Amino acid sequence: MGAVVVIAEKPDQGMKLAAPFPHRNKRGYVEVAPCDQFPAGAFFTWAVGHLCELCPPEQYDPSWKKWTLEALPLIPQSFVHRVSRGKKDQFQVIRSLVHRKEVTEIVMAGDAGREGELIVRLILKQCRVKKKTSRLWLSSLTKQAVVSGFHQLKSAESTEPLYHEALSRSCADWLIGMNVTRAYTLLLKKKGVDSLFSTGRVQTPTLALIVKREKEIEAFESKPFWEVKATFRVQGHEYEGIWHKDRETRLFDQPMAEAIAAFCRGKQGKVTKVKKETKTLKPPYLFNLSSLQATANKRFTFSPKKTLDVAQKLYVKGHISYPRTDSSFLTAEEGKAAKRIVQRLKQEDAYTSLFPLDRDSLLQDRRYVNPSKVTDHYAIIPTDDVPKVQTLAKDEQLLYDLIVRQFLAAHMREAKIAYTEVETLVDERATFLTKGKQLLDQGWKQIIGLSKHDKDEDIPPLEEGWTGDVKHADVREGKTKPPSRYTEGQLITLMKTVGKHVEDDELEKVLMRTEGLGTEATRAGIITLLKDRQYIEIKKNVVYATEKGKLLIEALGPSLLASPEMTAKWEQRLFEIGRGQADAHAFMEQVKKLSDHLVKEAHQRANTWDFSSFDQEALAEKTKKRKKRGPTYVGSCLACDGKLLDRGEFYGCTNYEAKSCRFTISKTILGKRLSQANVKKLLQGETTNVIKGLKKGSDTFDAKLYWDKEKKKLGFQPVES
């Protein structure tokens, strides 16, 4: 038996894998001395992420370098890879190691998933090496897990279908991305919109969901409503109730609401119904990546990418299990290990106060230990390599604590909440509803921490048949609100559960089976890509569609590319390829036909385009190619001798720091974009052009703007629409 080369996915992982064995660091690899595990020694090296990439179009055909509609669709005879730019040095290190004469075996040690499989196998193909190959498959990087993993290496053949799945995905994405992106970019340029319009089977339907919500908000018409609230004094107790009919409390007729309130004043009320119910709330499931990202976004406003990056650091340090998992369950083996992990956490100062727990084992609880629901990896849990929490970076502390508490909460009893509903009838005609809530037993919530929703809503002890007076009866006005925009965490959840939002039953089944748009490992990257492409903006953790994003979805129309249907069926077929149940070649032939169809569809759609309803200035700002760097000068400051510059979302004075001048003009006034030309008019003492569709509450109006010198603020000069 000769020496072994172990190829990890990243440098820090390679170092971690070599750590349990006697070693010394070299340039680009770690040399392990002969030992029990490696009698002839070993070389641990690593990729730097994707060391190899698909070749660009011009390497298949030089004429494909220039973007032309006539060349589409671009369909290579076969796909070819190359070493990524800037990564050739590390590739040479790996190639020299695997070709050493003393090396007789290669261990693929990329992340235990399809991408890790693809990364290492592509390197070996580029190296043109044929030696015995095996697979290291780990769900944690603790010393014990690493040593155990090398004792239980998988055969290369057993994981090869995952390589074909990942390769099919990347080649298919290349075909759709290259062809449809070029088609829409070139066709939109003919319409005067000069920008890159990137498309993809996951990013585009995700953007479509965001734009759909944006349109719902824009189309929403707020309506006033009224509610009648009364204060009762019964048997010495005072409480409040709200009028309802069939549990609907809102009235859209103000005179009716006023009449009900007037009717109730001075009358008597009778308690006609007291309903009490105690509900038990089970502890939460263990985290998978999506639920961890959603929770971290809600608690700490971490972006999904940040959560994944921090979790990856904790994983590489050996403190948590593999983060890119779609499972919330444990295998029986991990169920047994959980008991040991609990004991280690008990010894850490940060968590001793949370003990004792209600149980020390999860083995018999199928809510947590269910091997049938674990595919490649089990849930995200802490490992028995428990750190001194205060030694971690701040973000790592927050995320680690979140994972630990979710894990410990699983060992606790259910929480109990008592709900009370009281109905009070006034003069046999008007019914009022009063709700109360009391947290009887915190249970697992004492580990996770109480939220604002856990606050008790006290009402006095009341009995059916009791009567008393109506002390007050008032009408309160409210307004209907549009649907909320998504947060980044909610967007992750929406991508995963998109099947719940489609009307087609068969499509819903496919989407639920494939867990929606993207995978646990790719969703954060898709959101980041949408930001980078300027299709969406994130403001205070809220997702907004830009004019550019809305225009692309408008251009696509009912295209299959903008629907979850295509990516759902695609994921299903890829999953089958990864399980050896479907043919990769047949799948790729279908994708080639789809590419041709989508290009033809783009030409047909272009004949129907009309973008007159779009904010052309906002669109131009997102799509124009800026040749000059630095902020643009628009005029003189109206508060000092400074200059007003374009600062992105507002115009600000150059004397902000030197003279503390706070003079600014926002680019958005009452929901409408203020153009640079209109700002220049304001700074010159002129009124702006007519700005249509200014929104104030539920009202819209048209007006010219001017600078009010006395009040030192913008004034409005309404005009008739």
XYZ file of C-alpha atoms in Angstrom:
721
model
C 0.000 0.000 0.000
C 1.398 3.385 -1.030
C 0.839 6.950 0.089
C -2.578 8.622 -0.050
C -3.617 12.044 -1.396
C -6.646 13.587 0.326
C -8.306 16.449 -1.587
C -10.519 18.755 0.475
C -12.747 21.537 -0.830
C -11.111 24.461 0.991
C -7.794 25.119 2.781
C -9.259 25.350 6.288
C -11.069 22.037 5.798
C -7.882 20.396 4.543
C -6.055 21.581 7.665
C -8.861 20.312 9.892
C -8.823 16.877 8.246
C -5.065 16.566 8.719
C -5.118 17.785 12.340
C -5.670 14.361 14.036
C -2.529 12.946 12.425
C 1.217 13.789 12.759
C 1.819 16.424 10.112
C 3.767 19.417 8.900
C 2.573 22.237 6.683
C 3.877 22.686 3.159
C 3.017 25.185 0.454
C -0.456 24.258 -0.793
C -0.683 20.999 1.148
C -0.005 19.231 4.463
C 2.300 16.239 4.667
C 1.217 13.517 7.099
C 3.913 11.196 8.429
C 3.382 7.410 8.378
C 0.894 6.436 11.101
C -1.744 3.798 11.870
C -4.274 5.353 9.484
C -1.736 6.049 6.722
C 1.106 3.483 6.968
C 2.910 4.988 3.963
C 2.058 8.585 4.817
C -0.380 10.980 3.151
C -0.665 14.378 1.491
C -3.674 16.553 2.414
C -4.359 19.245 -0.161
C -7.352 21.291 -1.222
C -9.234 23.110 -3.910
C -10.089 26.772 -3.489
C -13.812 26.397 -4.043
C -14.542 25.653 -7.714
C -11.023 25.105 -9.057
C -12.412 24.160 -12.481
C -15.142 25.897 -14.463
C -17.108 25.447 -17.651
C -15.416 27.068 -20.614
C -16.910 30.307 -21.993
C -18.752 30.253 -25.344
C -15.789 31.506 -27.417
C -13.763 28.415 -26.553
C -16.336 26.289 -28.371
C -16.658 28.670 -31.318
C -14.722 31.981 -31.654
C -17.739 33.575 -33.331
C -19.765 33.064 -30.125
C -17.721 35.679 -28.289
C -19.728 38.482 -29.858
C -23.315 38.692 -28.622
C -25.672 38.350 -31.584
C -29.247 37.161 -31.864
C -28.413 35.237 -35.021
C -26.002 32.915 -33.156
C -28.619 31.769 -30.617
C -29.095 29.210 -29.285
C -25.502 28.338 -28.326
C -25.406 24.534 -28.050
C -21.936 22.965 -27.581
C -21.455 19.428 -28.919
C -20.064 18.484 -25.500
C -19.131 20.536 -22.471
C -15.505 21.274 -21.595
C -13.955 22.521 -18.353
C -10.848 24.555 -17.656
C -8.883 25.578 -14.563
C -10.361 28.797 -13.188
C -8.335 31.950 -13.616
C -6.173 32.792 -10.619
C -6.271 29.217 -9.332
C -3.668 27.554 -11.564
C -0.973 27.485 -8.872
C -3.083 25.382 -6.518
C -4.129 23.139 -9.398
C -0.456 22.487 -10.170
C 0.101 21.535 -6.513
C -2.713 18.974 -6.667
C -1.623 17.609 -10.042
C 1.956 17.090 -8.893
C 0.775 15.277 -5.747
C -1.662 12.875 -7.435
C 0.955 11.950 -10.062
C 3.655 11.071 -7.519
C 4.829 7.496 -7.954
C 4.486 6.646 -4.263
C 0.808 7.705 -4.304
C -1.507 4.758 -4.914
C -4.839 6.060 -3.612
C -6.803 9.311 -3.752
C -9.493 10.246 -1.220
C -12.114 12.734 -2.390
C -12.879 14.854 0.684
C -14.989 17.699 -0.640
C -18.113 18.719 1.265
C -20.388 15.726 1.634
C -22.853 16.723 -1.073
C -23.206 17.025 -4.846
C -21.159 20.260 -5.170
C -18.289 18.777 -3.160
C -18.477 15.719 -5.396
C -18.322 17.858 -8.550
C -15.444 20.056 -7.391
C -13.032 17.209 -6.631
C -13.976 14.918 -9.529
C -13.491 17.753 -12.047
C -10.004 18.349 -10.655
C -9.143 14.669 -11.063
C -10.453 14.698 -14.635
C -8.324 17.746 -15.439
C -5.313 15.968 -13.892
C -5.988 12.924 -16.101
C -5.182 10.571 -13.272
C -6.437 7.005 -12.912
C -5.660 5.621 -9.489
C -7.746 3.950 -6.827
C -10.251 6.529 -5.563
C -12.521 6.546 -2.525
C -14.838 9.044 -0.839
C -14.692 10.594 2.634
C -18.217 11.452 3.761
C -18.523 13.540 6.946
C -21.276 15.427 8.714
C -18.968 17.039 11.279
C -15.285 17.894 11.505
C -14.556 16.948 15.096
C -11.411 14.880 15.619
C -13.473 11.787 16.436
C -15.679 12.220 13.342
C -12.654 12.685 11.055
C -10.834 9.597 12.347
C -14.040 7.552 12.183
C -14.692 8.811 8.630
C -11.315 7.591 7.357
C -12.088 4.168 8.813
C -15.405 4.084 6.884
C -14.521 5.430 3.445
C -17.176 5.050 0.750
C -16.380 3.630 -2.668
C -16.072 6.194 -5.471
C -18.762 4.313 -7.409
C -21.327 4.746 -4.614
C -21.282 8.551 -4.851
C -20.697 8.933 -8.610
C -24.399 9.595 -9.370
C -24.103 12.773 -7.288
C -21.353 13.930 -9.640
C -23.600 13.348 -12.657
C -26.386 15.260 -10.905
C -24.172 18.268 -10.145
C -22.572 18.211 -13.604
C -25.984 18.060 -15.292
C -27.174 20.976 -13.176
C -24.181 23.178 -14.017
C -24.266 22.372 -17.762
C -28.022 22.904 -17.952
C -27.729 26.194 -16.075
C -24.995 27.244 -18.549
C -27.305 26.542 -21.487
C -30.280 28.448 -20.067
C -28.189 31.274 -18.640
C -26.070 31.908 -21.720
C -28.898 31.700 -24.228
C -31.791 33.395 -22.466
C -29.598 36.096 -20.910
C -28.203 37.017 -24.326
C -31.627 36.881 -25.967
C -33.353 39.244 -23.516
C -30.342 41.543 -23.113
C -30.063 42.036 -26.893
C -33.801 42.333 -27.523
C -34.262 44.836 -24.681
C -31.323 46.845 -25.985
C -33.274 47.253 -29.228
C -36.000 48.840 -27.081
C -33.492 51.311 -25.657
C -32.778 49.521 -22.375
C -29.023 49.029 -22.356
C -28.063 46.676 -19.531
C -27.212 43.072 -18.778
C -30.375 41.084 -18.033
C -29.188 37.898 -16.373
C -31.686 35.025 -16.251
C -31.708 31.603 -14.643
C -34.032 28.765 -13.752
C -34.010 29.646 -10.002
C -33.185 33.354 -9.869
C -35.882 34.312 -12.382
C -38.912 32.600 -10.757
C -37.687 33.900 -7.386
C -37.599 37.425 -8.798
C -41.083 36.833 -10.260
C -42.421 36.114 -6.755
C -40.915 39.343 -5.426
C -42.292 41.374 -8.336
C -45.717 39.773 -7.896
C -45.809 40.981 -4.286
C -44.619 44.428 -5.403
C -47.496 44.632 -7.892
C -49.993 43.549 -5.226
C -48.776 46.388 -3.014
C -48.896 48.935 -5.846
C -52.409 47.880 -6.855
C -53.714 47.856 -3.292
C -56.289 50.515 -2.453
C -56.429 51.272 1.235
C -59.955 51.537 2.634
C -61.043 52.994 5.948
C -62.853 50.752 8.396
C -64.315 51.221 11.837
C -64.412 49.063 14.949
C -66.646 49.436 17.978
C -64.970 48.889 21.325
C -66.783 48.843 24.639
C -65.674 48.812 28.273
C -67.811 46.696 30.607
C -68.122 46.767 34.398
C -69.448 43.397 35.584
C -69.526 42.159 39.178
C -66.836 44.666 40.137
C -64.587 43.651 37.215
C -63.714 45.882 34.286
C -62.736 44.620 30.841
C -62.853 45.589 27.191
C -64.551 43.912 24.237
C -64.802 44.483 20.495
C -68.036 44.188 18.514
C -68.142 41.369 16.000
C -70.427 39.523 13.642
C -69.308 35.994 12.778
C -65.907 37.012 14.201
C -65.525 39.887 11.724
C -64.824 43.034 13.733
C -64.387 45.567 10.934
C -67.244 47.683 9.609
C -66.870 49.536 6.311
C -69.908 51.726 7.055
C -69.104 54.523 9.535
C -72.726 55.491 10.273
C -73.430 51.853 11.125
C -70.454 51.756 13.517
C -71.556 55.025 15.152
C -75.101 53.671 15.493
C -73.896 50.466 17.203
C -71.765 52.478 19.657
C -74.670 54.846 20.393
C -77.037 51.906 20.873
C -74.714 50.306 23.456
C -74.113 53.395 25.595
C -76.029 53.258 28.864
C -77.159 49.700 28.235
C -76.472 46.534 30.180
C -74.238 43.718 29.048
C -74.575 40.044 29.840
C -71.766 37.460 29.739
C -73.245 34.813 27.448
C -70.211 32.643 26.779
C -66.948 31.828 28.539
C -64.703 29.427 26.619
C -61.472 28.194 28.183
C -58.927 26.022 26.411
C -55.424 24.903 27.315
C -53.068 24.225 24.424
C -49.700 22.525 24.505
C -46.924 23.636 22.164
C -44.300 21.061 21.283
C -40.634 22.091 21.256
C -39.415 23.303 17.837
C -37.781 20.984 15.327
C -34.014 20.989 15.066
C -32.587 23.379 12.475
C -32.010 22.662 8.823
C -30.271 25.406 6.843
C -33.450 27.157 5.669
C -34.993 27.336 9.136
C -31.666 28.490 10.610
C -31.408 31.240 7.985
C -35.013 32.348 8.554
C -34.596 32.422 12.348
C -31.229 34.211 12.265
C -32.700 36.804 9.920
C -35.648 37.377 12.260
C -33.521 37.509 15.427
C -30.362 39.260 14.224
C -31.286 40.466 10.694
C -28.484 38.277 9.326
C -28.769 37.901 5.568
C -29.128 34.256 4.457
C -25.616 34.398 2.988
C -24.168 35.711 6.230
C -25.842 32.928 8.194
C -24.418 30.298 5.838
C -20.948 31.867 5.966
C -20.920 32.008 9.776
C -22.316 28.468 10.043
C -19.597 27.245 7.678
C -16.948 28.774 9.955
C -18.448 27.042 12.991
C -18.547 23.758 11.059
C -14.923 24.007 9.960
C -13.916 24.758 13.562
C -15.710 21.540 14.504
C -18.356 23.161 16.736
C -21.499 22.315 14.716
C -22.529 19.622 12.247
C -22.617 20.102 8.461
C -24.771 23.198 7.765
C -25.922 22.637 4.157
C -28.578 20.135 5.182
C -32.254 19.941 4.303
C -33.115 17.610 7.192
C -34.392 18.510 10.666
C -33.904 14.972 11.983
C -31.153 12.778 13.411
C -30.100 9.235 12.669
C -30.138 6.698 15.514
C -26.358 6.994 15.774
C -26.548 10.772 16.207
C -29.465 10.311 18.589
C -27.140 8.318 20.821
C -24.384 10.917 20.449
C -26.787 13.686 21.480
C -26.637 12.492 25.083
C -22.870 13.018 25.136
C -23.228 16.466 23.556
C -25.733 17.511 26.235
C -23.248 16.565 28.965
C -20.498 18.609 27.287
C -22.774 21.653 27.006
C -23.671 21.314 30.688
C -20.012 21.918 31.541
C -19.803 25.147 29.513
C -20.340 28.216 31.738
C -22.603 29.883 29.152
C -25.174 27.066 29.432
C -25.002 25.610 32.964
C -27.894 27.839 34.073
C -30.195 26.117 31.528
C -29.908 22.787 33.328
C -31.397 20.460 34.459
C -33.279 19.486 31.317
C -36.443 17.389 31.372
C -34.774 14.463 29.635
C -31.275 13.451 28.643
C -32.079 11.402 25.520
C -33.967 11.942 22.259
C -33.631 8.368 21.025
C -37.277 7.370 21.476
C -38.728 10.612 20.076
C -39.409 10.368 16.326
C -39.938 14.137 16.233
C -36.152 14.326 16.384
C -34.683 10.879 15.713
C -36.097 9.559 12.444
C -33.562 7.936 10.086
C -36.137 7.678 7.278
C -36.178 11.488 7.030
C -32.389 11.873 6.833
C -30.940 11.789 3.313
C -27.334 12.980 2.940
C -27.018 14.823 6.253
C -28.800 15.121 9.570
C -30.012 18.306 11.300
C -27.720 21.151 12.349
C -26.721 20.534 15.967
C -23.732 21.373 18.163
C -20.971 18.774 18.311
C -19.194 17.547 21.413
C -16.352 19.948 20.553
C -17.902 22.691 22.711
C -15.951 25.967 22.602
C -15.557 28.633 25.232
C -18.353 30.733 23.788
C -16.732 34.055 24.670
C -13.718 33.161 22.502
C -15.843 33.063 19.344
C -16.352 36.097 17.127
C -19.549 38.015 17.944
C -21.543 36.713 14.959
C -20.332 33.176 15.666
C -21.451 33.519 19.292
C -24.952 34.567 18.235
C -25.401 31.760 15.713
C -23.811 29.093 17.900
C -26.057 30.085 20.806
C -29.103 29.884 18.533
C -28.201 26.330 17.460
C -27.378 25.196 21.002
C -30.637 26.487 22.459
C -32.700 24.897 19.678
C -30.936 21.604 20.431
C -31.408 21.852 24.205
C -35.060 22.914 23.813
C -35.724 19.552 22.144
C -34.930 17.959 25.535
C -37.635 19.970 27.315
C -41.315 19.484 28.028
C -44.125 21.136 26.071
C -45.148 24.716 26.832
C -48.734 25.229 28.055
C -50.901 28.235 27.288
C -54.440 28.889 28.561
C -56.707 30.741 26.137
C -59.976 32.378 27.227
C -62.717 33.831 25.037
C -65.635 35.771 26.487
C -68.723 36.970 24.637
C -70.784 39.802 26.089
C -74.250 40.525 24.669
C -75.633 44.066 24.910
C -79.409 44.352 25.037
C -79.808 41.030 23.206
C -78.486 42.563 19.976
C -74.807 43.535 19.917
C -72.155 40.903 20.648
C -68.668 41.806 21.884
C -65.641 39.526 21.971
C -62.879 39.573 24.591
C -59.762 37.413 24.358
C -57.307 36.482 27.093
C -54.121 34.433 27.232
C -51.910 33.122 30.013
C -48.634 31.211 29.797
C -49.143 28.426 32.345
C -45.869 26.584 31.827
C -42.895 27.978 29.889
C -41.543 24.481 29.196
C -39.070 24.643 26.295
C -39.620 28.400 25.947
C -37.412 29.021 28.974
C -34.505 27.703 26.875
C -35.301 29.569 23.650
C -36.479 32.716 25.439
C -39.909 34.341 25.539
C -41.104 36.568 22.702
C -43.568 39.462 22.681
C -46.246 36.975 21.590
C -45.832 35.102 24.880
C -46.936 38.089 26.959
C -50.028 37.380 29.066
C -53.255 39.123 28.037
C -55.121 39.294 31.312
C -58.901 39.369 31.645
C -60.776 39.049 34.925
C -62.465 35.792 36.020
C -65.943 35.932 34.516
C -68.897 33.569 34.645
C -71.690 32.985 32.153
C -74.877 34.783 33.174
C -73.169 37.678 34.933
C -74.549 41.115 33.999
C -73.230 44.637 34.278
C -73.056 48.075 32.687
C -71.540 49.366 29.472
C -69.130 51.979 30.845
C -67.908 53.256 27.459
C -68.621 52.521 23.810
C -66.380 54.159 21.204
C -65.717 53.953 17.489
C -62.102 53.634 16.369
C -61.030 54.160 12.780
C -58.416 52.115 10.968
C -57.254 51.496 7.397
C -56.751 48.276 5.502
C -53.082 47.588 4.838
C -51.457 46.120 1.740
C -49.616 42.802 1.968
C -46.170 43.196 3.523
C -42.971 42.953 1.538
C -40.795 39.954 2.312
C -37.825 40.049 4.626
C -34.764 38.100 3.471
C -35.601 35.352 5.961
C -39.192 35.131 4.733
C -37.916 34.970 1.151
C -35.830 31.902 2.020
C -38.925 30.253 3.503
C -41.041 31.293 0.488
C -38.520 29.768 -1.943
C -38.645 26.496 -0.032
C -42.435 26.356 0.403
C -43.478 27.922 -2.922
C -45.601 24.818 -3.621
C -48.165 26.099 -1.113
C -48.774 29.154 -3.269
C -49.643 27.515 -6.604
C -53.115 26.477 -7.729
C -52.116 23.470 -9.856
C -52.387 20.373 -7.630
C -49.861 18.328 -9.616
C -47.362 21.187 -9.690
C -47.876 21.704 -5.958
C -46.966 18.050 -5.329
C -43.791 18.360 -7.396
C -42.776 21.585 -5.652
C -43.423 20.138 -2.207
C -41.481 16.995 -3.086
C -38.496 18.983 -4.411
C -38.773 21.577 -1.625
C -39.420 24.506 -3.935
C -36.938 26.806 -5.625
C -33.248 26.050 -5.265
C -31.595 23.925 -2.601
C -30.493 24.509 0.981
C -27.005 25.328 -0.296
C -28.017 27.655 -3.167
C -30.913 29.845 -1.916
C -28.713 32.368 -0.122
C -26.558 32.673 -3.251
C -29.629 33.288 -5.426
C -30.746 36.207 -3.218
C -27.205 37.633 -3.328
C -27.192 37.274 -7.129
C -30.498 39.162 -7.410
C -28.958 41.979 -5.358
C -25.795 42.024 -7.458
C -27.820 42.119 -10.693
C -29.729 45.129 -9.285
C -33.043 43.305 -9.560
C -33.793 43.757 -5.862
C -32.757 46.088 -3.056
C -32.643 45.310 0.646
C -33.604 48.185 2.928
C -33.734 47.534 6.658
C -34.031 43.804 5.963
C -37.010 44.325 3.613
C -36.863 43.157 -0.022
C -37.881 45.613 -2.751
C -38.057 44.902 -6.486
C -36.261 47.533 -8.587
C -37.541 48.961 -11.856
C -34.996 46.759 -13.623
C -36.320 43.653 -11.881
C -39.922 44.559 -12.650
C -39.092 45.245 -16.291
C -37.467 41.831 -16.775
C -40.493 40.021 -15.353
C -42.779 42.160 -17.509
C -40.656 41.280 -20.552
C -40.793 37.553 -19.757
C -44.571 37.573 -19.282
C -46.017 34.074 -18.816
C -42.758 32.410 -19.840
C -42.028 29.049 -18.295
C -38.722 30.517 -17.106
C -40.539 32.876 -14.700
C -42.652 30.076 -13.233
C -41.653 27.680 -10.445
C -42.894 24.833 -12.656
C -39.750 24.461 -14.750
C -37.291 24.503 -11.864
C -39.497 22.130 -9.834
C -39.574 19.499 -12.576
C -35.892 20.150 -13.210
C -34.990 19.544 -9.542
C -37.057 16.369 -9.515
C -35.169 14.978 -12.507
C -31.793 16.004 -11.059
C -32.692 14.327 -7.776
C -33.432 11.140 -9.725
C -30.082 11.419 -11.541
C -28.353 11.759 -8.157
C -30.039 8.557 -7.039
C -29.128 6.693 -10.217
C -32.792 6.578 -11.278
C -32.643 8.827 -14.372
C -30.340 9.283 -17.349
C -28.225 12.449 -17.409
C -27.809 12.395 -21.206
C -31.586 12.295 -21.805
C -32.027 15.193 -19.377
C -29.454 17.321 -21.213
C -31.147 16.669 -24.567
C -34.387 18.036 -23.096
C -32.583 21.131 -21.808
C -31.117 21.809 -25.258
C -34.635 21.758 -26.736
C -35.843 24.009 -23.922
C -33.056 26.524 -24.642
C -34.135 26.730 -28.264
C -37.778 27.159 -27.216
C -36.979 29.971 -24.749
C -34.955 31.890 -27.340
C -37.817 31.690 -29.864
C -40.258 32.692 -27.140
C -38.134 35.798 -26.374
C -38.430 36.929 -30.007
C -42.214 36.458 -29.891
C -42.490 38.355 -26.594
C -40.424 41.259 -27.933
C -43.167 42.025 -30.487
C -45.624 42.745 -27.651
C -43.414 44.851 -25.347
C -44.622 48.241 -24.154
C -42.648 49.751 -21.278
C -44.304 53.186 -21.240
C -45.696 52.585 -17.730
C -42.222 52.147 -16.224
C -40.315 54.882 -14.417
C -37.786 55.492 -17.177
C -35.494 57.671 -15.069
C -35.304 55.141 -12.230
C -34.749 52.422 -14.798
C -31.999 54.390 -16.516
C -30.291 54.941 -13.171
C -30.179 51.181 -12.598
C -29.155 50.233 -16.121
C -26.851 52.974 -17.366
C -23.137 52.263 -17.575
C -21.375 54.870 -15.490
C -18.125 55.909 -17.113
C -17.218 58.537 -14.523
C -16.503 57.713 -10.942
C -17.501 59.854 -8.016
C -20.735 61.718 -7.191
C -22.405 63.982 -9.768
C -22.660 67.762 -9.122
C -26.258 69.024 -9.494
C -26.148 72.594 -8.150
C -25.446 74.929 -5.255
C -26.576 74.129 -1.722
C -29.542 76.243 -0.569
C -28.321 76.317 3.043
C -24.624 77.251 2.654
C -21.947 77.912 0.042
C -21.407 74.207 -0.646
C -22.301 72.118 -3.648
C -25.084 69.544 -3.838
C -23.929 66.103 -5.018
C -25.736 62.930 -6.031
C -25.193 60.604 -3.047
C -27.160 57.583 -4.301
C -30.566 57.713 -2.603
C -30.416 61.472 -1.917
C -28.648 64.708 -2.880
C -26.338 66.015 -0.147
C -24.071 68.981 0.545
C -20.273 68.826 0.191
C -19.981 70.731 3.499
C -21.543 67.898 5.470
C -18.329 67.293 7.437
C -16.523 70.643 7.133
C -19.440 72.837 8.251
C -21.944 70.205 9.485
C -24.382 71.245 6.747
C -27.317 68.819 6.864
C -29.106 70.083 3.752
C -30.395 67.158 1.659
C -33.077 66.475 -0.928
C -34.422 62.939 -1.105
C -34.691 61.262 -4.505
C -38.109 59.899 -3.569
C -40.914 62.316 -2.672
C -44.297 60.864 -1.646
C -43.586 57.658 -3.516
C -42.339 59.262 -6.762
C -38.795 59.556 -8.051
C -37.385 63.095 -8.231
C -35.272 63.434 -11.367
C -31.917 65.173 -11.468
C -33.334 67.730 -13.933
C -36.091 68.669 -11.476
C -33.597 68.971 -8.603
C -31.538 71.405 -10.685
C -34.673 73.516 -11.200
C -35.336 73.591 -7.450
C -31.765 74.711 -6.763
C -32.144 77.510 -9.323
C -35.327 78.802 -7.624
C -37.702 77.378 -10.232
C -40.664 75.033 -9.877
C -40.314 71.479 -11.146
C -42.202 69.889 -13.973
C -45.545 68.342 -13.027
C -44.988 65.166 -10.998
C -47.916 62.794 -11.352
C -49.173 60.244 -8.860
C -47.808 61.681 -5.610
C -49.206 59.604 -2.742
C -50.359 60.936 0.615
C -52.038 58.209 2.625
C -54.609 56.610 0.356
C -54.891 59.733 -1.836
C -52.896 60.520 -4.976
C -52.429 63.931 -6.593
C -50.359 65.775 -9.208
C -48.196 68.767 -8.285
C -45.186 70.902 -9.058
C -42.534 71.249 -6.364
C -40.762 74.439 -5.280
C -38.352 75.452 -2.502
C -40.127 77.469 0.220
C -37.427 79.911 1.395
C -39.296 80.986 4.535
C -40.129 77.506 5.791
C -36.887 76.106 4.354
C -38.556 73.022 2.945
C -40.187 71.709 -0.209
C -43.592 73.096 -1.083
C -46.306 71.601 -3.294
C -48.179 73.477 -6.008
C -51.123 71.175 -6.841
C -52.301 71.006 -10.446
C -55.386 69.439 -11.909
C -54.775 65.961 -13.321
